[in-house]
XYZ file of C-alpha atoms in Angstrom:
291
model
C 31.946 -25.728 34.370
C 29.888 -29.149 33.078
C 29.874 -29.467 29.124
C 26.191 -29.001 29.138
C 25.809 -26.006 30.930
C 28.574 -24.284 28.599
C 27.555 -25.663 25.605
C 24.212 -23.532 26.263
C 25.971 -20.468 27.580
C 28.288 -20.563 24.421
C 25.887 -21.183 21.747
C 23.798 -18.228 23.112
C 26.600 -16.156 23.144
C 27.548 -16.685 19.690
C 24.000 -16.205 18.387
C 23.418 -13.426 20.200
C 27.448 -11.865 18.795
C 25.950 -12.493 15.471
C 22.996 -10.987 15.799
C 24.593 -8.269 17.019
C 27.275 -7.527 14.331
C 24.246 -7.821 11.764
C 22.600 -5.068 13.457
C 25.713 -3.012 13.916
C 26.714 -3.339 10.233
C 22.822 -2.508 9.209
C 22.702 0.589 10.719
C 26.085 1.910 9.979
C 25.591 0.954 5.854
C 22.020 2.776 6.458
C 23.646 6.008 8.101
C 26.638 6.372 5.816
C 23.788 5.742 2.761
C 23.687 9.196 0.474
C 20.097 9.291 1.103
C 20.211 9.119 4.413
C 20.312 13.309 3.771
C 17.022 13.154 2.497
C 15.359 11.350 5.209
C 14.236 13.666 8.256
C 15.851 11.952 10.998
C 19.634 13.254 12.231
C 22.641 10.968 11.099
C 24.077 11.505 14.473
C 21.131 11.036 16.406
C 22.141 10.603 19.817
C 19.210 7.822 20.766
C 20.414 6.036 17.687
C 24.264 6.414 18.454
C 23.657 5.727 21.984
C 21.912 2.464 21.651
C 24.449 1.545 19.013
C 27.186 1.900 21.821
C 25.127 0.195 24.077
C 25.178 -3.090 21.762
C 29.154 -2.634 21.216
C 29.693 -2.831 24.562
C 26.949 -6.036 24.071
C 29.070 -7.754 21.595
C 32.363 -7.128 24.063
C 30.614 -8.872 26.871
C 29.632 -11.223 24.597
C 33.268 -12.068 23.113
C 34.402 -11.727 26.769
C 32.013 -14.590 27.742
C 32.709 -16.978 24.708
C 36.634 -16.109 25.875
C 36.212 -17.085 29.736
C 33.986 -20.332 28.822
C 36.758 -21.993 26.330
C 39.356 -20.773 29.535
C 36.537 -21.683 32.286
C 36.735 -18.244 34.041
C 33.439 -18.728 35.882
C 33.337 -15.609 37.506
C 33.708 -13.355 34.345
C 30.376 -16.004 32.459
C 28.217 -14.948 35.460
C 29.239 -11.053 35.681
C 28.844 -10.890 31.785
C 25.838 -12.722 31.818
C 24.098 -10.256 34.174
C 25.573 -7.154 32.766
C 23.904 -8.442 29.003
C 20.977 -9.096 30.585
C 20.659 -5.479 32.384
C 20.894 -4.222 28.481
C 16.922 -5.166 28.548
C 15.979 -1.692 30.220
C 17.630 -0.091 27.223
C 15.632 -2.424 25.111
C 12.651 -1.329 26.486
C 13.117 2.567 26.149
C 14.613 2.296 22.629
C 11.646 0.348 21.491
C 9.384 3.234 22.307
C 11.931 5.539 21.007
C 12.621 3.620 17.735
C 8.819 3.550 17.113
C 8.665 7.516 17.650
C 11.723 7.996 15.710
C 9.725 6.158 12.479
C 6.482 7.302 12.501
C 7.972 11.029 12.475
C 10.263 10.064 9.636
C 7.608 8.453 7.588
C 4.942 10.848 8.119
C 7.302 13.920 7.626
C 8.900 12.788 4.713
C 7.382 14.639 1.932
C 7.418 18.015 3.754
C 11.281 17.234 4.737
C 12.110 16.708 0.913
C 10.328 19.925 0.165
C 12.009 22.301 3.077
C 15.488 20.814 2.733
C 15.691 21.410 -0.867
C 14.652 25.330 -0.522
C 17.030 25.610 2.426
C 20.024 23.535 1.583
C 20.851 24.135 -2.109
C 24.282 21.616 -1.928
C 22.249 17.851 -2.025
C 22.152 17.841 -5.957
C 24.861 15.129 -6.118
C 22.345 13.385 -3.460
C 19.139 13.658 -5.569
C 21.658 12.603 -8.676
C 22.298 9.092 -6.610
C 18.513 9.103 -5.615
C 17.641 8.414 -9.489
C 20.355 6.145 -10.284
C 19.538 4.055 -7.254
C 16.058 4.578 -6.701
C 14.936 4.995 -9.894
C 12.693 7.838 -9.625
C 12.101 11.305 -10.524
C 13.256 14.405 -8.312
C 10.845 17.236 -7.499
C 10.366 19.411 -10.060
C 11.656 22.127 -8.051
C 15.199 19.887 -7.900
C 14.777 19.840 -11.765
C 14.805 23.281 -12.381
C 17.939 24.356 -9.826
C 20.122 21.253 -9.985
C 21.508 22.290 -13.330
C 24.832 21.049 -12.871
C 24.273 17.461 -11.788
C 21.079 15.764 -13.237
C 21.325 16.478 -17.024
C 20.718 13.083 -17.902
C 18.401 12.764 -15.478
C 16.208 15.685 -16.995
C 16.131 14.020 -19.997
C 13.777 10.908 -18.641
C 12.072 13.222 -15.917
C 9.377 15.437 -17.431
C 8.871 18.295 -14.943
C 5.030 17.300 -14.881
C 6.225 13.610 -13.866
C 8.848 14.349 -11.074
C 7.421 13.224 -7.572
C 7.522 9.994 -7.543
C 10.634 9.841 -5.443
C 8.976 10.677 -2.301
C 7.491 7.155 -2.522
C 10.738 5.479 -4.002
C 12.492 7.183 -0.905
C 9.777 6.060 1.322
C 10.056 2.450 0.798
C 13.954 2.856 0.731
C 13.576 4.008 4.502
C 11.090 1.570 5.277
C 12.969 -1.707 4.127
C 15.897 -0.070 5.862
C 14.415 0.138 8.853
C 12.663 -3.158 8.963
C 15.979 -5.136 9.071
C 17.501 -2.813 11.838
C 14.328 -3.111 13.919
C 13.855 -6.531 13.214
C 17.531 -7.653 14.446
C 16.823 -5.109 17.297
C 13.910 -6.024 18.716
C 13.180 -9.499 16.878
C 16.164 -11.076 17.384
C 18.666 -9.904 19.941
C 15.722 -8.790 22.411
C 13.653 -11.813 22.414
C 17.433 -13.694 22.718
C 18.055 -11.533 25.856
C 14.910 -12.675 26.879
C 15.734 -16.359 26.616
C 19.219 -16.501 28.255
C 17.248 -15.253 31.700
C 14.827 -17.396 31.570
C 16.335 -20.470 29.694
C 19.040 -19.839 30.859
C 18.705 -19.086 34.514
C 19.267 -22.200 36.307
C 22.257 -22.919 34.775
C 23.838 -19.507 35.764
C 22.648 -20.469 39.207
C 24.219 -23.965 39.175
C 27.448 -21.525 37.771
C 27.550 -19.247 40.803
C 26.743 -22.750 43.001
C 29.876 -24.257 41.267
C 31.517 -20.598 41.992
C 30.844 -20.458 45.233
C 31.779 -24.162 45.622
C 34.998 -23.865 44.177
C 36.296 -20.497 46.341
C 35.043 -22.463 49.908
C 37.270 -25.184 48.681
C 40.087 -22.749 47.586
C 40.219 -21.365 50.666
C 39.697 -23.881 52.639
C 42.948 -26.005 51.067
C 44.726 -22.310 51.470
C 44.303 -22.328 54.960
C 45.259 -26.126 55.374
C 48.248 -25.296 53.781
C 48.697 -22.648 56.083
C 47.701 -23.452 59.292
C 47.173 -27.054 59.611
C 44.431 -29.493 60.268
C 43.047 -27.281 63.735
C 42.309 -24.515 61.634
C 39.863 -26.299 58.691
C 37.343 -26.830 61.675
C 37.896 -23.211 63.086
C 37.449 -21.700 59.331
C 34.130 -23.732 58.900
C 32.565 -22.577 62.182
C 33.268 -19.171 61.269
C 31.952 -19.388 57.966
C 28.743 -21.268 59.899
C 28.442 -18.383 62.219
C 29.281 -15.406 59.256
C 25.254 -14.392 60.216
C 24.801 -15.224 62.967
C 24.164 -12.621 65.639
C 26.184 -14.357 68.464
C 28.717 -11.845 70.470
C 32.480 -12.137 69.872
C 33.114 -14.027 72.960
C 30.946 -16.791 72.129
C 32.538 -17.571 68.508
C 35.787 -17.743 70.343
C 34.455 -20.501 72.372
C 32.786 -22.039 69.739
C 35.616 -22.056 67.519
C 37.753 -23.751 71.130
C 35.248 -26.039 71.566
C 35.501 -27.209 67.567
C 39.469 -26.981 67.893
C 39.061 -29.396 71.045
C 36.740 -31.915 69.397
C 39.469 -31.502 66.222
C 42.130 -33.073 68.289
C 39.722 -35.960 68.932
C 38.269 -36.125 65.447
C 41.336 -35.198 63.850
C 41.529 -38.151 61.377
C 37.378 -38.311 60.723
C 37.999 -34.273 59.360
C 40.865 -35.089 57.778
C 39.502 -37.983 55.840
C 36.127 -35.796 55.457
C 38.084 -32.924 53.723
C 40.143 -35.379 51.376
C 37.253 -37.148 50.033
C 35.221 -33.586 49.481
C 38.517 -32.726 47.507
C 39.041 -36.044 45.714
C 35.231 -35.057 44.648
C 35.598 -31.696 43.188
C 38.754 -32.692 41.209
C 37.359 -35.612 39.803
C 34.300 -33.563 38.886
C 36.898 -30.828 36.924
C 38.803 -33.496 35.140
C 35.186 -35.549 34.358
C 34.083 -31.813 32.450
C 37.275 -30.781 30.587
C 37.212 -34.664 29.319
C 33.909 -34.069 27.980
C 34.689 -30.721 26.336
C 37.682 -32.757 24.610
């Protein structure tokens, strides 16, 4: 693989790994949060959990590909370059389902805070953390049964001044949730984005290079195995791989080449050397320049 084409391919790579593990660590420190309980979306959400396994498996494929550049495994950059890229359709549904997710949080909030507290009676220690953190004021309802728990904090919270943490708990959520949609669909999207496009021609010189380097594989393999007759035979087949000529005729195609190889011989020969000669010098030219 040339230095400049895996220079690109790497740096994106590692951009996009970062970006990643920003977003990964984000989420989780919002989700294992205390007052993620008061906030009216599920911790285990399975759109949220999903598309966080969908961008582990992102930063694999992304380690995999920084791996097989440094160790030039061509064919493991172009399968892990397509795979990241198919990761766009999730993009597109989660940004839908992201933007549903939040405007149900935000707008339910206050009604969440209200119903949770009359139905689950065990998120004192919760509303405790809320006014150490947040700074704010439980509901007055929170005030009265919480006795255990937020002593101090009854002392500074006058029952007639005890709502303000519905808007101390909204801009908690909202700050949150900027940085994990930002990374989401700011950063690691729009980088997606750029390795197809950007990127695309020098994935196809990749697979070129690829494809270059198994015709020459195989061709040496059979040279090594059957000789100078058979390079001619093995490129007439490959020649005639669509064509829609019987059986019969390939056969006498492939005599007819084997004949002309015997008069040829040293022309091919020389032909398949230099083509050789070429492709070696243009491996040792790249590792030099990664060096």
């Amino acid at each position: 693989m040339r230095f400049g084409k895996a220079a690109w391919l790497y740096g994106s790579n590692v951009v996009l790994l970062i970006a990643v593990i920003l977003f990964l660590l984000a989420t989780f420190l919002m989700l294992i949060n205390p007052l993620f309980a008061l906030i009216p979306i599920e911790q285990f959400d399975p759109y949220v959990l999903g598309y966080c396994i969908v961008n582990v498996c992102l930063a694999i494929l992304c380690v995999a590909t920084i791996v097989a550049i440094r160790q030039r495994q061509i064919t493991v950059v172009v399968f892990c370059h397509w795979i990241t890229c198919c990761t766009l359709i999730v993009d597109a549904i989660m940004i839908f389902v992201f933007a549903s997710i939040m405007s149900t949080a935000h707008t339910s909030l206050y009604s969440h805070m209200r119903l949770l507290h009359e139905t689950d009676k065990n998120l004192c220690p919760v509303w405790d953390v809320a006014y150490h953190t947040l700074s704010c004021c439980p509901p007055k309802e929170v005030l009265k049964s919480c006795t255990d728990f937020l002593n101090a904090t009854k002392l500074f919270c006058p029952a007639d001044h005890s709502n303000d943490c519905y808007v101390h708990l909204k801009k908690w959520l909202h700050s949150n949730t900027e940085i994990v949609g930002c990374l989401a669909f700011c950063v690691i999207t729009p980088l997606k984005l750029f390795m197809i496009a950007a990127l695309r021609k020098d994935i196809e010189k990749v697979e070129t290079e690829m494809a270059e380097l198994e015709y020459y594989s195989k061709m040496i393999t059979d040279y090594d195995r059957h000789g100078d007759g058979y390079i001619e035979s093995f490129k007439s087949t490959v020649n005639l791989a669509d064509s829609t000529s019987t059986q019969s005729s390939r056969i006498s195609l492939i005599e007819e080449v084997e004949n002309e190889f015997t008069i040829r011989g040293d022309e091919i020969r020389e032909e398949l050397q230099n083509a050789i000669a070429a492709h070696n010098a243009r491996q040792i030219e790249a590792a030099a320049s990664q060096e």
